[in-house]
Amino acid sequence: MRAVVAAVVFSDLSIRPTERRMVGRVVERYTGESLDEAGVENLLRTARARWGDPLARLGRLAAVLHPRAKRQIVGAAYLVCTADREMHPEESRLLVRIGEALDMAPREVRAAIEEAKGGAPVR
């Protein structure tokens, strides 16, 4: 989850303050762990070095991840993508690639996004 969130933040090559704040909220929403500003900065700084290519990692995990976990990952990615109230083309493409890496059908990705939009906790 953390690696995917970091990948989404960097996908449009600019990191806005709203995206940084959303990272903390998303991590808390989906993991229960609270991240302060320093924790968010540390996550973003170390994500690539620690986890490598998040899409490749998701591809390796897809077969063993529960469908709910897959929905949570897509939902978290969507929330970070839209934190700045814009969906950049790079972010849209990344959401599609995340769904593909997780072996999710397009309708499953759309459903996960709709669930995230609704604000209901994905459990």
mmCIF file of C-alpha atoms in Angstrom:
data_model
loop_
_atom_site.group_PDB
_atom_site.id
_atom_site.type_symbol
_atom_site.label_atom_id
_atom_site.label_comp_id
_atom_site.label_asym_id
_atom_site.label_seq_id
_atom_site.Cartn_x
_atom_site.Cartn_y
_atom_site.Cartn_z
ATOM 1 C CA MET A 1 0.000 0.000 0.000
ATOM 2 C CA ARG A 2 2.710 2.480 0.977
ATOM 3 C CA ALA A 3 4.748 1.869 -2.166
ATOM 4 C CA VAL A 4 1.700 2.323 -4.375
ATOM 5 C CA VAL A 5 0.697 5.529 -2.601
ATOM 6 C CA ALA A 6 4.217 6.900 -3.059
ATOM 7 C CA ALA A 7 4.232 5.903 -6.742
ATOM 8 C CA VAL A 8 0.974 7.756 -7.289
ATOM 9 C CA VAL A 9 2.313 10.895 -5.621
ATOM 10 C CA PHE A 10 5.316 10.924 -7.933
ATOM 11 C CA SER A 11 3.400 9.983 -11.106
ATOM 12 C CA ASP A 12 2.679 13.552 -12.198
ATOM 13 C CA LEU A 13 6.209 14.705 -11.327
ATOM 14 C CA SER A 14 5.032 17.324 -8.855
ATOM 15 C CA ILE A 15 4.074 16.842 -5.239
ATOM 16 C CA ARG A 16 1.520 19.281 -3.947
ATOM 17 C CA PRO A 17 0.915 19.882 -0.236
ATOM 18 C CA THR A 18 -2.606 18.476 -0.623
ATOM 19 C CA GLU A 19 -1.140 15.218 -1.935
ATOM 20 C CA ARG A 20 1.290 15.006 0.979
ATOM 21 C CA ARG A 21 -1.561 15.469 3.455
ATOM 22 C CA MET A 22 -3.680 12.895 1.638
ATOM 23 C CA VAL A 23 -0.885 10.322 1.921
ATOM 24 C CA GLY A 24 -1.124 10.552 5.706
ATOM 25 C CA ARG A 25 -4.916 10.318 5.642
ATOM 26 C CA VAL A 26 -4.910 7.366 3.243
ATOM 27 C CA VAL A 27 -2.354 5.421 5.265
ATOM 28 C CA GLU A 28 -4.429 6.010 8.387
ATOM 29 C CA ARG A 29 -7.716 5.124 6.676
ATOM 30 C CA TYR A 30 -6.490 1.858 5.219
ATOM 31 C CA THR A 31 -3.948 0.696 7.808
ATOM 32 C CA GLY A 32 -4.998 2.429 11.012
ATOM 33 C CA GLU A 33 -1.478 3.847 11.379
ATOM 34 C CA SER A 34 -1.174 7.577 11.935
ATOM 35 C CA LEU A 35 1.599 9.394 10.052
ATOM 36 C CA ASP A 36 2.681 12.896 10.941
ATOM 37 C CA GLU A 37 4.412 15.185 8.421
ATOM 38 C CA ALA A 38 7.805 13.647 9.151
ATOM 39 C CA GLY A 39 6.374 10.156 8.683
ATOM 40 C CA VAL A 40 4.896 11.099 5.318
ATOM 41 C CA GLU A 41 8.187 12.651 4.209
ATOM 42 C CA ASN A 42 10.072 9.534 5.292
ATOM 43 C CA LEU A 43 7.651 7.283 3.427
ATOM 44 C CA LEU A 44 8.012 9.321 0.239
ATOM 45 C CA ARG A 45 11.788 9.553 0.537
ATOM 46 C CA THR A 46 12.387 5.857 1.125
ATOM 47 C CA ALA A 47 9.578 4.233 -0.868
ATOM 48 C CA ARG A 48 11.485 3.456 -4.054
ATOM 49 C CA ALA A 49 14.641 2.318 -2.297
ATOM 50 C CA ARG A 50 12.759 0.131 0.143
ATOM 51 C CA TRP A 51 10.085 -1.383 -2.090
ATOM 52 C CA GLY A 52 11.411 -1.105 -5.631
ATOM 53 C CA ASP A 53 8.916 -0.986 -8.486
ATOM 54 C CA PRO A 54 5.470 -1.055 -6.859
ATOM 55 C CA LEU A 55 3.715 -2.393 -9.965
ATOM 56 C CA ALA A 56 6.095 -5.330 -10.236
ATOM 57 C CA ARG A 57 5.598 -6.013 -6.550
ATOM 58 C CA LEU A 58 1.818 -5.919 -6.934
ATOM 59 C CA GLY A 59 2.082 -8.322 -9.856
ATOM 60 C CA ARG A 60 3.961 -10.797 -7.685
ATOM 61 C CA LEU A 61 1.384 -10.473 -4.903
ATOM 62 C CA ALA A 62 -1.781 -10.417 -7.027
ATOM 63 C CA ALA A 63 -2.448 -14.140 -6.787
ATOM 64 C CA VAL A 64 -2.387 -14.145 -2.988
ATOM 65 C CA LEU A 65 -4.036 -10.810 -2.206
ATOM 66 C CA HIS A 66 -7.620 -10.899 -1.020
ATOM 67 C CA PRO A 67 -10.025 -9.019 -3.331
ATOM 68 C CA ARG A 68 -10.704 -6.567 -0.493
ATOM 69 C CA ALA A 69 -6.977 -5.759 -0.249
ATOM 70 C CA LYS A 70 -6.894 -5.144 -3.987
ATOM 71 C CA ARG A 71 -9.847 -2.754 -3.696
ATOM 72 C CA GLN A 72 -8.129 -0.957 -0.841
ATOM 73 C CA ILE A 73 -4.959 -0.482 -2.879
ATOM 74 C CA VAL A 74 -6.863 0.934 -5.861
ATOM 75 C CA GLY A 75 -8.997 3.108 -3.588
ATOM 76 C CA ALA A 76 -5.960 4.499 -1.802
ATOM 77 C CA ALA A 77 -4.270 5.228 -5.111
ATOM 78 C CA TYR A 78 -7.381 7.024 -6.376
ATOM 79 C CA LEU A 79 -7.649 9.199 -3.267
ATOM 80 C CA VAL A 80 -4.043 10.315 -3.594
ATOM 81 C CA CYS A 81 -4.483 10.923 -7.341
ATOM 82 C CA THR A 82 -7.385 13.258 -6.699
ATOM 83 C CA ALA A 83 -6.042 14.982 -3.576
ATOM 84 C CA ASP A 84 -5.227 18.076 -5.624
ATOM 85 C CA ARG A 85 -8.718 18.003 -7.209
ATOM 86 C CA GLU A 86 -7.198 17.060 -10.568
ATOM 87 C CA MET A 87 -6.755 13.729 -12.297
ATOM 88 C CA HIS A 88 -3.681 14.060 -14.459
ATOM 89 C CA PRO A 89 -3.303 11.751 -17.484
ATOM 90 C CA GLU A 90 -0.271 10.100 -15.869
ATOM 91 C CA GLU A 91 -2.343 9.353 -12.779
ATOM 92 C CA SER A 92 -5.201 7.876 -14.810
ATOM 93 C CA ARG A 93 -2.767 5.629 -16.639
ATOM 94 C CA LEU A 94 -1.191 4.598 -13.354
ATOM 95 C CA LEU A 95 -4.576 3.610 -11.902
ATOM 96 C CA VAL A 96 -5.188 1.399 -14.932
ATOM 97 C CA ARG A 97 -1.736 -0.157 -14.558
ATOM 98 C CA ILE A 98 -2.301 -0.777 -10.835
ATOM 99 C CA GLY A 99 -5.538 -2.607 -11.640
ATOM 100 C CA GLU A 100 -3.798 -4.635 -14.339
ATOM 101 C CA ALA A 101 -0.941 -5.530 -11.983
ATOM 102 C CA LEU A 102 -3.515 -6.741 -9.465
ATOM 103 C CA ASP A 103 -5.306 -8.840 -12.129
ATOM 104 C CA MET A 104 -8.470 -6.796 -11.642
ATOM 105 C CA ALA A 105 -11.079 -6.409 -14.340
ATOM 106 C CA PRO A 106 -11.793 -2.797 -15.354
ATOM 107 C CA ARG A 107 -15.220 -3.000 -13.680
ATOM 108 C CA GLU A 108 -13.539 -4.063 -10.412
ATOM 109 C CA VAL A 109 -11.205 -1.069 -10.615
ATOM 110 C CA ARG A 110 -14.156 1.246 -11.247
ATOM 111 C CA ALA A 111 -16.036 -0.281 -8.299
ATOM 112 C CA ALA A 112 -13.022 0.237 -6.018
ATOM 113 C CA ILE A 113 -12.803 3.864 -7.117
ATOM 114 C CA GLU A 114 -16.527 4.392 -6.494
ATOM 115 C CA GLU A 115 -16.144 2.849 -3.050
ATOM 116 C CA ALA A 116 -13.238 5.193 -2.278
ATOM 117 C CA LYS A 117 -15.244 8.190 -3.529
ATOM 118 C CA GLY A 118 -18.027 7.306 -1.137
ATOM 119 C CA GLY A 119 -15.700 7.641 1.813
ATOM 120 C CA ALA A 120 -16.829 4.402 3.368
ATOM 121 C CA PRO A 121 -14.019 2.453 4.980
ATOM 122 C CA VAL A 122 -12.949 -0.396 2.745
ATOM 123 C CA ARG A 123 -12.662 -3.394 5.027
#
